[in-house]
Amino acid sequence: MKLFTTALLFAAAPMALGSAVPQLERKMTYDGYKVFRISTHHNPAAIKSKIAKFAAIPFNLDNNEHLDVAIPPEEVAAFEKLGLETSVMHQDLGKDVAEEGNFATYESTVGTQAVPSLTWFNSYHAYADHRTFFNDLQASFPSNSEIFEIGNSFQGRPIFGIHIWGSGGKGSKPAIYFHGTVHAREWISAKVVEYITYQLLTQYSTDTAIKAIRDKYDFYILPFVNPDGFVYTQTNERLWRKNRQTRSGASCVGTDINRNWPYKWEVTGGASTSPCSETYKGQAAGDTPENKALVAFTQKLKASKGIKLYIDWHSYGQYILLPYGYNCAARASNHATQSSLASGLATRIRQSYGTSFTTGPSCSTLYQTTGSAPDYLTDVGGATFAWTIELRPAGSSGGGFVLPPAQILPSGIEQWEGMKYLLANV
């Protein structure tokens, strides 16, 4: 089945990453799809022109050095005859999606007085199990943590988080503010956020460095900013990115929550005005229910003790991205400090498994984004530091959005080691 009309796919705004036809309530399979990384040699337009005749599912069409695309089985032979410089990310995307979807059963620890096991990080899990895991983890540390909700998604799911504090008492210190899974298909972001949460809670009483960090800051961690989209990736379409908001007069579904923040939303070039684009910015700044809830919560933190550090966790590419996204020449007032911290973070991450992260301002390092969270948090939310971290993988062998379960724990470990450095130095 042809999922994408190529004319629409490649005519979309520079950030077009996916669906360009109306999104129906269907179960999408990827059996036989082969995913290629195509070297562009800094001329992606020429490559897009060559592959325009194929019903390609784009993984990432924003990189000046390479394009990542899935080719349907009936077109693989013709694609390979083009003789492009490629490497294979997935030999059979459907097979890898099926392997990733073998969720382990989670047994609740409520009533056992036991902390959830680290075996949680051996597998991906259903959304309902994530909710139970967070409830169980919080129940193990009731005196210095709580589950909270900031509002509801378009389909009515609570946007929940966990608040963790130290010896100063609840809400007494500046905020460390983490988001995960704003883009639905980026499953590893939720797992990494969960691993960091797990370590912050379980190591407080035994690790003096973690105690010092917890006693200095309040942590507000929201693992699923886009719960509707995440659930949809588990039931219907693994590579879905946006929320599930419908709009009058539009046949396509969904808005990119990370192009909907009410700051520099009106700037052109960093998002799409087409409802069928994967980077659709919405009809007005901040008009998604998810973003309205996030903005209100952000302003609440700002008005309280302020926000020291904000990180929006994504995948993939292995980047530590600093402000700004809306303008490639713009720099934060404390840019030198941010650059130094980002370099130190990358060094600490690399020490665990040798994983290399590229650092730099978001627009000039990767691509332009408008209406994005870090820009809002920096200039409106008052955060001292507001970053995006793009997690594993970087190379073609890593799997892109469909990261093998065996890489969950290493991803969490290396980020946690990096966070220990960062949180001790911000």
Tab-separated table of C-alpha atoms in Angstrom:
chain	number	residue	atom	x	y	z
A	1	MET	CA	0.000	0.000	0.000
A	2	LYS	CA	1.337	3.446	-0.918
A	3	LEU	CA	1.371	5.459	2.289
A	4	PHE	CA	2.756	8.677	0.941
A	5	THR	CA	2.218	10.684	-2.202
A	6	THR	CA	5.692	11.800	-3.111
A	7	ALA	CA	4.569	15.176	-4.397
A	8	LEU	CA	3.194	16.047	-0.992
A	9	LEU	CA	5.995	14.313	0.878
A	10	PHE	CA	8.776	16.358	-0.617
A	11	ALA	CA	6.827	19.566	-1.222
A	12	ALA	CA	6.195	19.985	2.499
A	13	ALA	CA	8.065	22.502	4.611
A	14	PRO	CA	11.780	21.843	5.290
A	15	MET	CA	10.895	19.847	8.382
A	16	ALA	CA	8.677	17.290	6.643
A	17	LEU	CA	9.360	13.967	8.288
A	18	GLY	CA	6.450	11.757	7.457
A	19	SER	CA	2.810	11.276	6.660
A	20	ALA	CA	1.384	13.413	3.912
A	21	VAL	CA	-1.994	11.783	3.404
A	22	PRO	CA	-4.972	11.616	5.776
A	23	GLN	CA	-4.216	9.446	8.801
A	24	LEU	CA	-6.829	6.741	9.174
A	25	GLU	CA	-7.479	4.443	12.129
A	26	ARG	CA	-5.591	1.534	10.673
A	27	LYS	CA	-3.050	-0.993	11.833
A	28	MET	CA	0.112	-0.282	9.894
A	29	THR	CA	2.549	-3.104	9.277
A	30	TYR	CA	6.066	-2.690	7.978
A	31	ASP	CA	6.771	-6.232	6.842
A	32	GLY	CA	9.490	-6.305	4.223
A	33	TYR	CA	10.254	-2.587	4.390
A	34	LYS	CA	13.989	-1.981	4.124
A	35	VAL	CA	15.391	1.132	5.773
A	36	PHE	CA	18.348	2.865	4.163
A	37	ARG	CA	20.635	5.697	5.186
A	38	ILE	CA	21.503	7.633	2.035
A	39	SER	CA	24.606	9.815	1.973
A	40	THR	CA	23.725	13.204	0.480
A	41	HIS	CA	27.164	14.858	0.450
A	42	HIS	CA	25.429	18.071	1.542
A	43	ASN	CA	22.998	18.015	-1.366
A	44	PRO	CA	19.805	16.463	0.022
A	45	ALA	CA	17.638	18.144	-2.615
A	46	ALA	CA	19.307	16.120	-5.358
A	47	ILE	CA	18.697	12.866	-3.488
A	48	LYS	CA	15.064	13.768	-2.801
A	49	SER	CA	14.581	14.355	-6.508
A	50	LYS	CA	16.015	10.937	-7.346
A	51	ILE	CA	13.808	9.058	-4.888
A	52	ALA	CA	10.641	11.103	-5.450
A	53	LYS	CA	9.009	8.284	-7.415
A	54	PHE	CA	9.181	5.884	-4.460
A	55	ALA	CA	6.613	5.527	-1.658
A	56	ALA	CA	9.313	6.154	0.906
A	57	ILE	CA	8.584	6.508	4.608
A	58	PRO	CA	11.024	9.140	5.863
A	59	PHE	CA	12.740	8.558	9.185
A	60	ASN	CA	14.762	11.753	9.055
A	61	LEU	CA	14.818	14.139	6.124
A	62	ASP	CA	16.347	17.089	7.945
A	63	ASN	CA	20.001	16.181	7.965
A	64	ASN	CA	22.300	17.806	5.448
A	65	GLU	CA	24.591	14.771	5.453
A	66	HIS	CA	22.161	11.885	5.088
A	67	LEU	CA	18.534	10.921	4.559
A	68	ASP	CA	16.991	7.920	6.342
A	69	VAL	CA	14.077	6.319	4.484
A	70	ALA	CA	12.074	3.090	4.552
A	71	ILE	CA	11.359	1.584	1.135
A	72	PRO	CA	8.377	-0.774	0.649
A	73	PRO	CA	9.289	-4.335	-0.355
A	74	GLU	CA	7.944	-4.080	-3.899
A	75	GLU	CA	10.208	-1.093	-4.594
A	76	VAL	CA	13.463	-2.195	-2.935
A	77	ALA	CA	14.991	-3.655	-6.106
A	78	ALA	CA	14.270	-0.536	-8.149
A	79	PHE	CA	15.617	1.693	-5.376
A	80	GLU	CA	18.850	-0.268	-5.156
A	81	LYS	CA	19.337	0.077	-8.920
A	82	LEU	CA	19.744	3.833	-8.443
A	83	GLY	CA	23.255	3.124	-7.178
A	84	LEU	CA	23.081	5.618	-4.326
A	85	GLU	CA	25.616	5.524	-1.522
A	86	THR	CA	23.655	3.749	1.198
A	87	SER	CA	23.905	1.676	4.350
A	88	VAL	CA	21.136	-0.468	5.821
A	89	MET	CA	19.397	0.513	9.076
A	90	HIS	CA	16.749	-2.238	8.976
A	91	GLN	CA	16.860	-5.260	6.690
A	92	ASP	CA	13.204	-5.934	7.544
A	93	LEU	CA	11.573	-3.130	9.488
A	94	GLY	CA	8.483	-5.223	10.228
A	95	LYS	CA	10.577	-7.914	11.881
A	96	ASP	CA	12.410	-5.396	14.060
A	97	VAL	CA	9.171	-3.659	15.055
A	98	ALA	CA	7.739	-7.040	16.063
A	99	GLU	CA	10.815	-7.826	18.183
A	100	GLU	CA	10.639	-4.435	19.862
A	101	GLY	CA	6.939	-5.003	20.562
A	102	ASN	CA	7.475	-8.171	22.608
A	103	PHE	CA	6.675	-6.383	25.842
A	104	ALA	CA	7.671	-8.037	29.074
A	105	THR	CA	4.951	-8.507	31.674
A	106	TYR	CA	5.232	-6.069	34.555
A	107	GLU	CA	4.199	-7.267	37.996
A	108	SER	CA	3.197	-4.433	40.313
A	109	THR	CA	5.143	-4.137	43.566
A	110	VAL	CA	2.321	-2.456	45.485
A	111	GLY	CA	2.000	-4.030	48.920
A	112	THR	CA	5.360	-5.824	48.696
A	113	GLN	CA	7.484	-2.985	50.143
A	114	ALA	CA	9.864	-3.631	47.252
A	115	VAL	CA	11.233	-1.142	44.746
A	116	PRO	CA	10.477	-2.130	41.137
A	117	SER	CA	13.202	-4.266	39.630
A	118	LEU	CA	15.783	-2.984	37.150
A	119	THR	CA	14.544	-5.730	34.825
A	120	TRP	CA	11.983	-3.097	33.818
A	121	PHE	CA	14.690	-1.735	31.525
A	122	ASN	CA	15.175	-5.012	29.645
A	123	SER	CA	12.084	-4.430	27.520
A	124	TYR	CA	9.685	-1.831	26.205
A	125	HIS	CA	6.254	-1.821	27.844
A	126	ALA	CA	2.630	-0.970	27.249
A	127	TYR	CA	1.493	2.498	28.285
A	128	ALA	CA	-0.656	1.181	31.162
A	129	ASP	CA	2.394	-0.561	32.616
A	130	HIS	CA	4.360	2.696	32.505
A	131	ARG	CA	1.692	4.331	34.641
A	132	THR	CA	1.816	1.425	37.104
A	133	PHE	CA	5.620	1.491	37.209
A	134	PHE	CA	5.661	5.175	38.152
A	135	ASN	CA	2.998	4.671	40.787
A	136	ASP	CA	4.942	1.754	42.266
A	137	LEU	CA	8.220	3.659	42.221
A	138	GLN	CA	6.697	6.657	43.942
A	139	ALA	CA	4.967	4.451	46.520
A	140	SER	CA	8.394	3.159	47.538
A	141	PHE	CA	9.476	6.706	48.461
A	142	PRO	CA	6.290	8.428	49.691
A	143	SER	CA	7.971	10.932	51.993
A	144	ASN	CA	9.888	12.797	49.281
A	145	SER	CA	8.007	12.224	46.035
A	146	GLU	CA	4.527	12.506	44.602
A	147	ILE	CA	2.689	11.841	41.360
A	148	PHE	CA	1.068	14.943	39.855
A	149	GLU	CA	-0.962	15.836	36.770
A	150	ILE	CA	-0.793	19.062	34.780
A	151	GLY	CA	-3.837	18.572	32.531
A	152	ASN	CA	-5.240	16.263	29.888
A	153	SER	CA	-4.335	15.335	26.338
A	154	PHE	CA	-6.672	15.858	23.383
A	155	GLN	CA	-8.199	12.413	23.951
A	156	GLY	CA	-8.499	12.958	27.691
A	157	ARG	CA	-5.465	11.109	29.052
A	158	PRO	CA	-3.833	12.740	32.083
A	159	ILE	CA	-0.394	14.229	31.457
A	160	PHE	CA	1.297	12.960	34.590
A	161	GLY	CA	4.662	13.439	36.197
A	162	ILE	CA	6.619	12.748	39.341
A	163	HIS	CA	7.896	15.419	41.711
A	164	ILE	CA	10.999	14.505	43.734
A	165	TRP	CA	12.552	16.611	46.484
A	166	GLY	CA	15.228	16.430	49.157
A	167	SER	CA	15.809	17.651	52.682
A	168	GLY	CA	14.489	21.166	52.081
A	169	GLY	CA	10.936	19.930	51.668
A	170	LYS	CA	8.530	19.901	48.737
A	171	GLY	CA	8.785	22.839	46.365
A	172	SER	CA	11.514	24.629	48.300
A	173	LYS	CA	14.256	24.655	45.646
A	174	PRO	CA	14.712	25.666	41.988
A	175	ALA	CA	13.316	23.241	39.450
A	176	ILE	CA	15.024	20.633	37.326
A	177	TYR	CA	12.395	19.971	34.664
A	178	PHE	CA	12.512	16.933	32.332
A	179	HIS	CA	10.181	15.928	29.478
A	180	GLY	CA	9.964	12.698	27.485
A	181	THR	CA	8.055	11.322	24.495
A	182	VAL	CA	6.737	14.572	23.034
A	183	HIS	CA	7.193	12.770	19.708
A	184	ALA	CA	5.259	9.558	20.016
A	185	ARG	CA	7.568	7.187	18.145
A	186	GLU	CA	10.616	8.055	20.272
A	187	TRP	CA	10.106	5.260	22.789
A	188	ILE	CA	13.637	5.295	24.188
A	189	SER	CA	13.085	8.813	25.589
A	190	ALA	CA	10.515	7.525	28.098
A	191	LYS	CA	12.819	4.726	29.188
A	192	VAL	CA	15.775	7.064	29.728
A	193	VAL	CA	13.637	9.493	31.722
A	194	GLU	CA	12.435	6.539	33.811
A	195	TYR	CA	15.985	5.347	34.442
A	196	ILE	CA	17.046	8.798	35.650
A	197	THR	CA	13.973	8.944	37.893
A	198	TYR	CA	14.784	5.486	39.271
A	199	GLN	CA	18.339	6.476	40.153
A	200	LEU	CA	17.359	9.793	41.710
A	201	LEU	CA	14.987	7.992	44.060
A	202	THR	CA	16.922	4.838	44.873
A	203	GLN	CA	20.405	6.371	45.317
A	204	TYR	CA	19.470	9.262	47.608
A	205	SER	CA	20.120	7.436	50.858
A	206	THR	CA	23.373	5.751	49.779
A	207	ASP	CA	25.174	8.178	47.439
A	208	THR	CA	26.315	11.474	48.939
A	209	ALA	CA	26.624	13.103	45.511
A	210	ILE	CA	23.013	12.256	44.660
A	211	LYS	CA	21.878	13.441	48.073
A	212	ALA	CA	23.582	16.780	47.457
A	213	ILE	CA	21.839	17.156	44.111
A	214	ARG	CA	18.431	16.203	45.515
A	215	ASP	CA	18.870	18.588	48.418
A	216	LYS	CA	19.709	21.442	46.020
A	217	TYR	CA	16.881	21.054	43.495
A	218	ASP	CA	13.283	19.936	43.115
A	219	PHE	CA	12.796	17.549	40.183
A	220	TYR	CA	9.682	17.619	37.995
A	221	ILE	CA	9.717	14.774	35.502
A	222	LEU	CA	7.008	14.194	32.864
A	223	PRO	CA	7.699	10.957	30.954
A	224	PHE	CA	4.811	11.210	28.447
A	225	VAL	CA	4.084	14.698	27.162
A	226	ASN	CA	2.180	13.110	24.250
A	227	PRO	CA	0.294	10.127	25.724
A	228	ASP	CA	-2.268	9.865	22.900
A	229	GLY	CA	0.412	9.634	20.249
A	230	PHE	CA	2.412	7.113	22.264
A	231	VAL	CA	-0.592	4.833	22.694
A	232	TYR	CA	-1.284	5.116	18.960
A	233	THR	CA	2.261	3.937	18.175
A	234	GLN	CA	1.554	0.814	20.217
A	235	THR	CA	-1.829	0.045	18.707
A	236	ASN	CA	-1.859	1.350	15.151
A	237	GLU	CA	1.220	3.004	13.673
A	238	ARG	CA	4.662	2.554	15.196
A	239	LEU	CA	6.184	5.545	13.401
A	240	TRP	CA	3.504	8.081	14.375
A	241	ARG	CA	5.015	11.349	15.611
A	242	LYS	CA	2.371	14.007	16.426
A	243	ASN	CA	-0.466	14.198	18.900
A	244	ARG	CA	-3.909	12.863	17.865
A	245	GLN	CA	-5.774	16.147	17.625
A	246	THR	CA	-8.441	16.466	14.941
A	247	ARG	CA	-9.334	19.825	13.455
A	248	SER	CA	-12.403	21.096	11.645
A	249	GLY	CA	-11.863	21.189	7.902
A	250	ALA	CA	-8.678	19.105	7.987
A	251	SER	CA	-8.604	15.473	6.918
A	252	CYS	CA	-5.186	14.845	8.458
A	253	VAL	CA	-4.746	14.227	12.157
A	254	GLY	CA	-2.248	15.601	14.623
A	255	THR	CA	-0.114	18.588	15.559
A	256	ASP	CA	3.562	18.583	16.469
A	257	ILE	CA	3.492	19.698	20.097
A	258	ASN	CA	7.144	20.742	19.807
A	259	ARG	CA	6.303	23.256	17.070
A	260	ASN	CA	3.304	24.642	18.958
A	261	TRP	CA	4.901	26.515	21.873
A	262	PRO	CA	3.837	30.181	21.904
A	263	TYR	CA	7.257	31.691	21.217
A	264	LYS	CA	8.649	32.403	17.739
A	265	TRP	CA	5.763	30.261	16.506
A	266	GLU	CA	5.082	32.751	13.714
A	267	VAL	CA	8.624	32.593	12.317
A	268	THR	CA	8.746	30.783	8.977
A	269	GLY	CA	11.013	27.933	7.979
A	270	GLY	CA	11.069	25.845	11.143
A	271	ALA	CA	7.653	24.180	11.008
A	272	SER	CA	4.813	23.492	8.595
A	273	THR	CA	1.425	25.101	8.128
A	274	SER	CA	0.079	21.933	6.464
A	275	PRO	CA	-2.020	19.683	8.752
A	276	CYS	CA	-0.654	16.692	6.836
A	277	SER	CA	2.967	17.480	7.704
A	278	GLU	CA	4.710	15.774	10.586
A	279	THR	CA	5.858	19.197	11.791
A	280	TYR	CA	2.440	20.852	11.568
A	281	LYS	CA	2.548	23.837	13.917
A	282	GLY	CA	-1.202	24.152	14.554
A	283	GLN	CA	-3.653	26.906	13.677
A	284	ALA	CA	-2.440	29.237	16.419
A	285	ALA	CA	0.427	29.402	18.875
A	286	GLY	CA	-0.131	27.097	21.831
A	287	ASP	CA	-3.480	25.780	20.593
A	288	THR	CA	-2.981	22.105	21.482
A	289	PRO	CA	-4.383	20.987	24.848
A	290	GLU	CA	-1.041	19.377	25.656
A	291	ASN	CA	0.836	22.619	25.073
A	292	LYS	CA	-1.660	24.657	27.049
A	293	ALA	CA	-1.066	22.379	30.021
A	294	LEU	CA	2.711	22.508	29.607
A	295	VAL	CA	2.785	26.298	29.313
A	296	ALA	CA	0.672	26.726	32.442
A	297	PHE	CA	2.867	24.324	34.397
A	298	THR	CA	6.054	25.987	33.141
A	299	GLN	CA	4.801	29.383	34.264
A	300	LYS	CA	3.894	27.904	37.643
A	301	LEU	CA	7.467	26.684	38.129
A	302	LYS	CA	8.859	30.018	36.958
A	303	ALA	CA	6.701	31.909	39.435
A	304	SER	CA	7.728	29.615	42.290
A	305	LYS	CA	11.469	28.994	42.690
A	306	GLY	CA	12.387	29.284	39.032
A	307	ILE	CA	13.770	26.748	36.566
A	308	LYS	CA	17.476	25.946	36.643
A	309	LEU	CA	17.594	23.245	33.984
A	310	TYR	CA	15.126	21.975	31.409
A	311	ILE	CA	15.800	18.994	29.142
A	312	ASP	CA	13.477	17.684	26.448
A	313	TRP	CA	14.532	14.121	25.637
A	314	HIS	CA	14.169	12.893	22.047
A	315	SER	CA	15.597	10.390	19.596
A	316	TYR	CA	17.581	9.956	17.500
A	317	GLY	CA	21.012	11.186	16.359
A	318	GLN	CA	23.095	11.663	19.549
A	319	TYR	CA	22.980	15.439	19.916
A	320	ILE	CA	23.048	17.841	22.854
A	321	LEU	CA	21.281	20.888	21.434
A	322	LEU	CA	21.407	24.344	22.990
A	323	PRO	CA	19.256	27.405	22.230
A	324	TYR	CA	18.151	28.529	19.724
A	325	GLY	CA	16.114	26.674	17.127
A	326	TYR	CA	14.283	29.579	15.499
A	327	ASN	CA	17.388	31.503	14.325
A	328	CYS	CA	20.708	29.942	13.364
A	329	ALA	CA	22.617	33.098	14.314
A	330	ALA	CA	20.985	33.609	17.716
A	331	ARG	CA	22.802	32.634	20.915
A	332	ALA	CA	21.722	32.582	24.544
A	333	SER	CA	23.243	35.245	26.789
A	334	ASN	CA	25.119	32.533	28.712
A	335	HIS	CA	26.110	30.618	25.580
A	336	ALA	CA	29.760	30.146	26.594
A	337	THR	CA	28.738	28.521	29.873
A	338	GLN	CA	26.193	26.335	28.118
A	339	SER	CA	28.739	25.187	25.553
A	340	SER	CA	31.229	24.277	28.252
A	341	LEU	CA	28.644	22.290	30.206
A	342	ALA	CA	27.433	20.514	27.079
A	343	SER	CA	30.981	19.496	26.185
A	344	GLY	CA	31.516	18.184	29.708
A	345	LEU	CA	28.249	16.273	29.506
A	346	ALA	CA	29.254	14.692	26.190
A	347	THR	CA	32.603	13.681	27.661
A	348	ARG	CA	30.957	12.031	30.666
A	349	ILE	CA	28.418	10.204	28.491
A	350	ARG	CA	31.207	8.860	26.295
A	351	GLN	CA	33.013	7.322	29.276
A	352	SER	CA	30.341	4.640	29.765
A	353	TYR	CA	30.205	2.967	26.346
A	354	GLY	CA	32.123	5.249	24.005
A	355	THR	CA	28.928	6.826	22.647
A	356	SER	CA	29.687	10.205	21.060
A	357	PHE	CA	27.283	13.138	21.198
A	358	THR	CA	27.538	16.262	19.052
A	359	THR	CA	26.945	19.560	20.865
A	360	GLY	CA	25.910	23.010	19.697
A	361	PRO	CA	23.013	25.426	19.136
A	362	SER	CA	19.974	23.626	17.794
A	363	CYS	CA	19.448	25.525	14.536
A	364	SER	CA	23.061	25.772	13.401
A	365	THR	CA	23.956	22.253	14.547
A	366	LEU	CA	20.967	20.323	13.189
A	367	TYR	CA	18.093	22.288	11.619
A	368	GLN	CA	15.697	25.163	12.227
A	369	THR	CA	12.744	24.687	14.576
A	370	THR	CA	10.100	27.225	15.520
A	371	GLY	CA	7.625	27.077	18.372
A	372	SER	CA	9.925	24.664	20.199
A	373	ALA	CA	10.184	23.980	23.902
A	374	PRO	CA	13.803	25.034	24.633
A	375	ASP	CA	13.349	28.418	22.948
A	376	TYR	CA	10.210	29.059	25.004
A	377	LEU	CA	11.818	27.842	28.224
A	378	THR	CA	14.852	30.060	27.650
A	379	ASP	CA	13.221	33.365	26.747
A	380	VAL	CA	9.765	33.052	28.321
A	381	GLY	CA	10.054	30.338	30.969
A	382	GLY	CA	13.204	31.847	32.447
A	383	ALA	CA	15.220	28.621	32.541
A	384	THR	CA	18.947	29.110	33.059
A	385	PHE	CA	19.590	26.172	30.738
A	386	ALA	CA	17.078	24.655	28.307
A	387	TRP	CA	18.272	21.863	26.042
A	388	THR	CA	17.157	19.105	23.733
A	389	ILE	CA	18.986	15.797	23.945
A	390	GLU	CA	18.639	13.448	20.977
A	391	LEU	CA	19.404	9.933	22.199
A	392	ARG	CA	20.802	6.838	20.482
A	393	PRO	CA	21.478	5.876	17.771
A	394	ALA	CA	23.638	7.990	15.465
A	395	GLY	CA	24.966	5.540	12.902
A	396	SER	CA	23.004	3.546	10.385
A	397	SER	CA	23.350	0.291	12.329
A	398	GLY	CA	21.433	1.521	15.379
A	399	GLY	CA	17.870	1.238	14.128
A	400	GLY	CA	16.673	4.841	14.223
A	401	PHE	CA	13.391	5.148	16.110
A	402	VAL	CA	13.092	1.370	16.482
A	403	LEU	CA	15.964	0.967	18.919
A	404	PRO	CA	16.547	-2.670	19.982
A	405	PRO	CA	15.534	-3.455	23.586
A	406	ALA	CA	19.122	-4.463	24.366
A	407	GLN	CA	20.075	-0.785	24.071
A	408	ILE	CA	17.567	0.494	26.632
A	409	LEU	CA	19.707	-0.046	29.716
A	410	PRO	CA	22.978	1.210	28.169
A	411	SER	CA	21.117	4.322	26.984
A	412	GLY	CA	19.854	4.960	30.495
A	413	ILE	CA	23.205	4.284	32.145
A	414	GLU	CA	25.213	6.622	29.929
A	415	GLN	CA	22.654	9.427	30.292
A	416	TRP	CA	22.533	8.993	34.054
A	417	GLU	CA	26.317	9.209	34.277
A	418	GLY	CA	26.122	12.383	32.221
A	419	MET	CA	23.366	13.804	34.392
A	420	LYS	CA	25.419	13.287	37.548
A	421	TYR	CA	28.081	15.517	36.039
A	422	LEU	CA	25.624	18.095	34.722
A	423	LEU	CA	23.505	18.359	37.855
A	424	ALA	CA	26.614	18.835	39.997
A	425	ASN	CA	27.797	21.703	37.811
A	426	VAL	CA	24.735	23.744	36.780
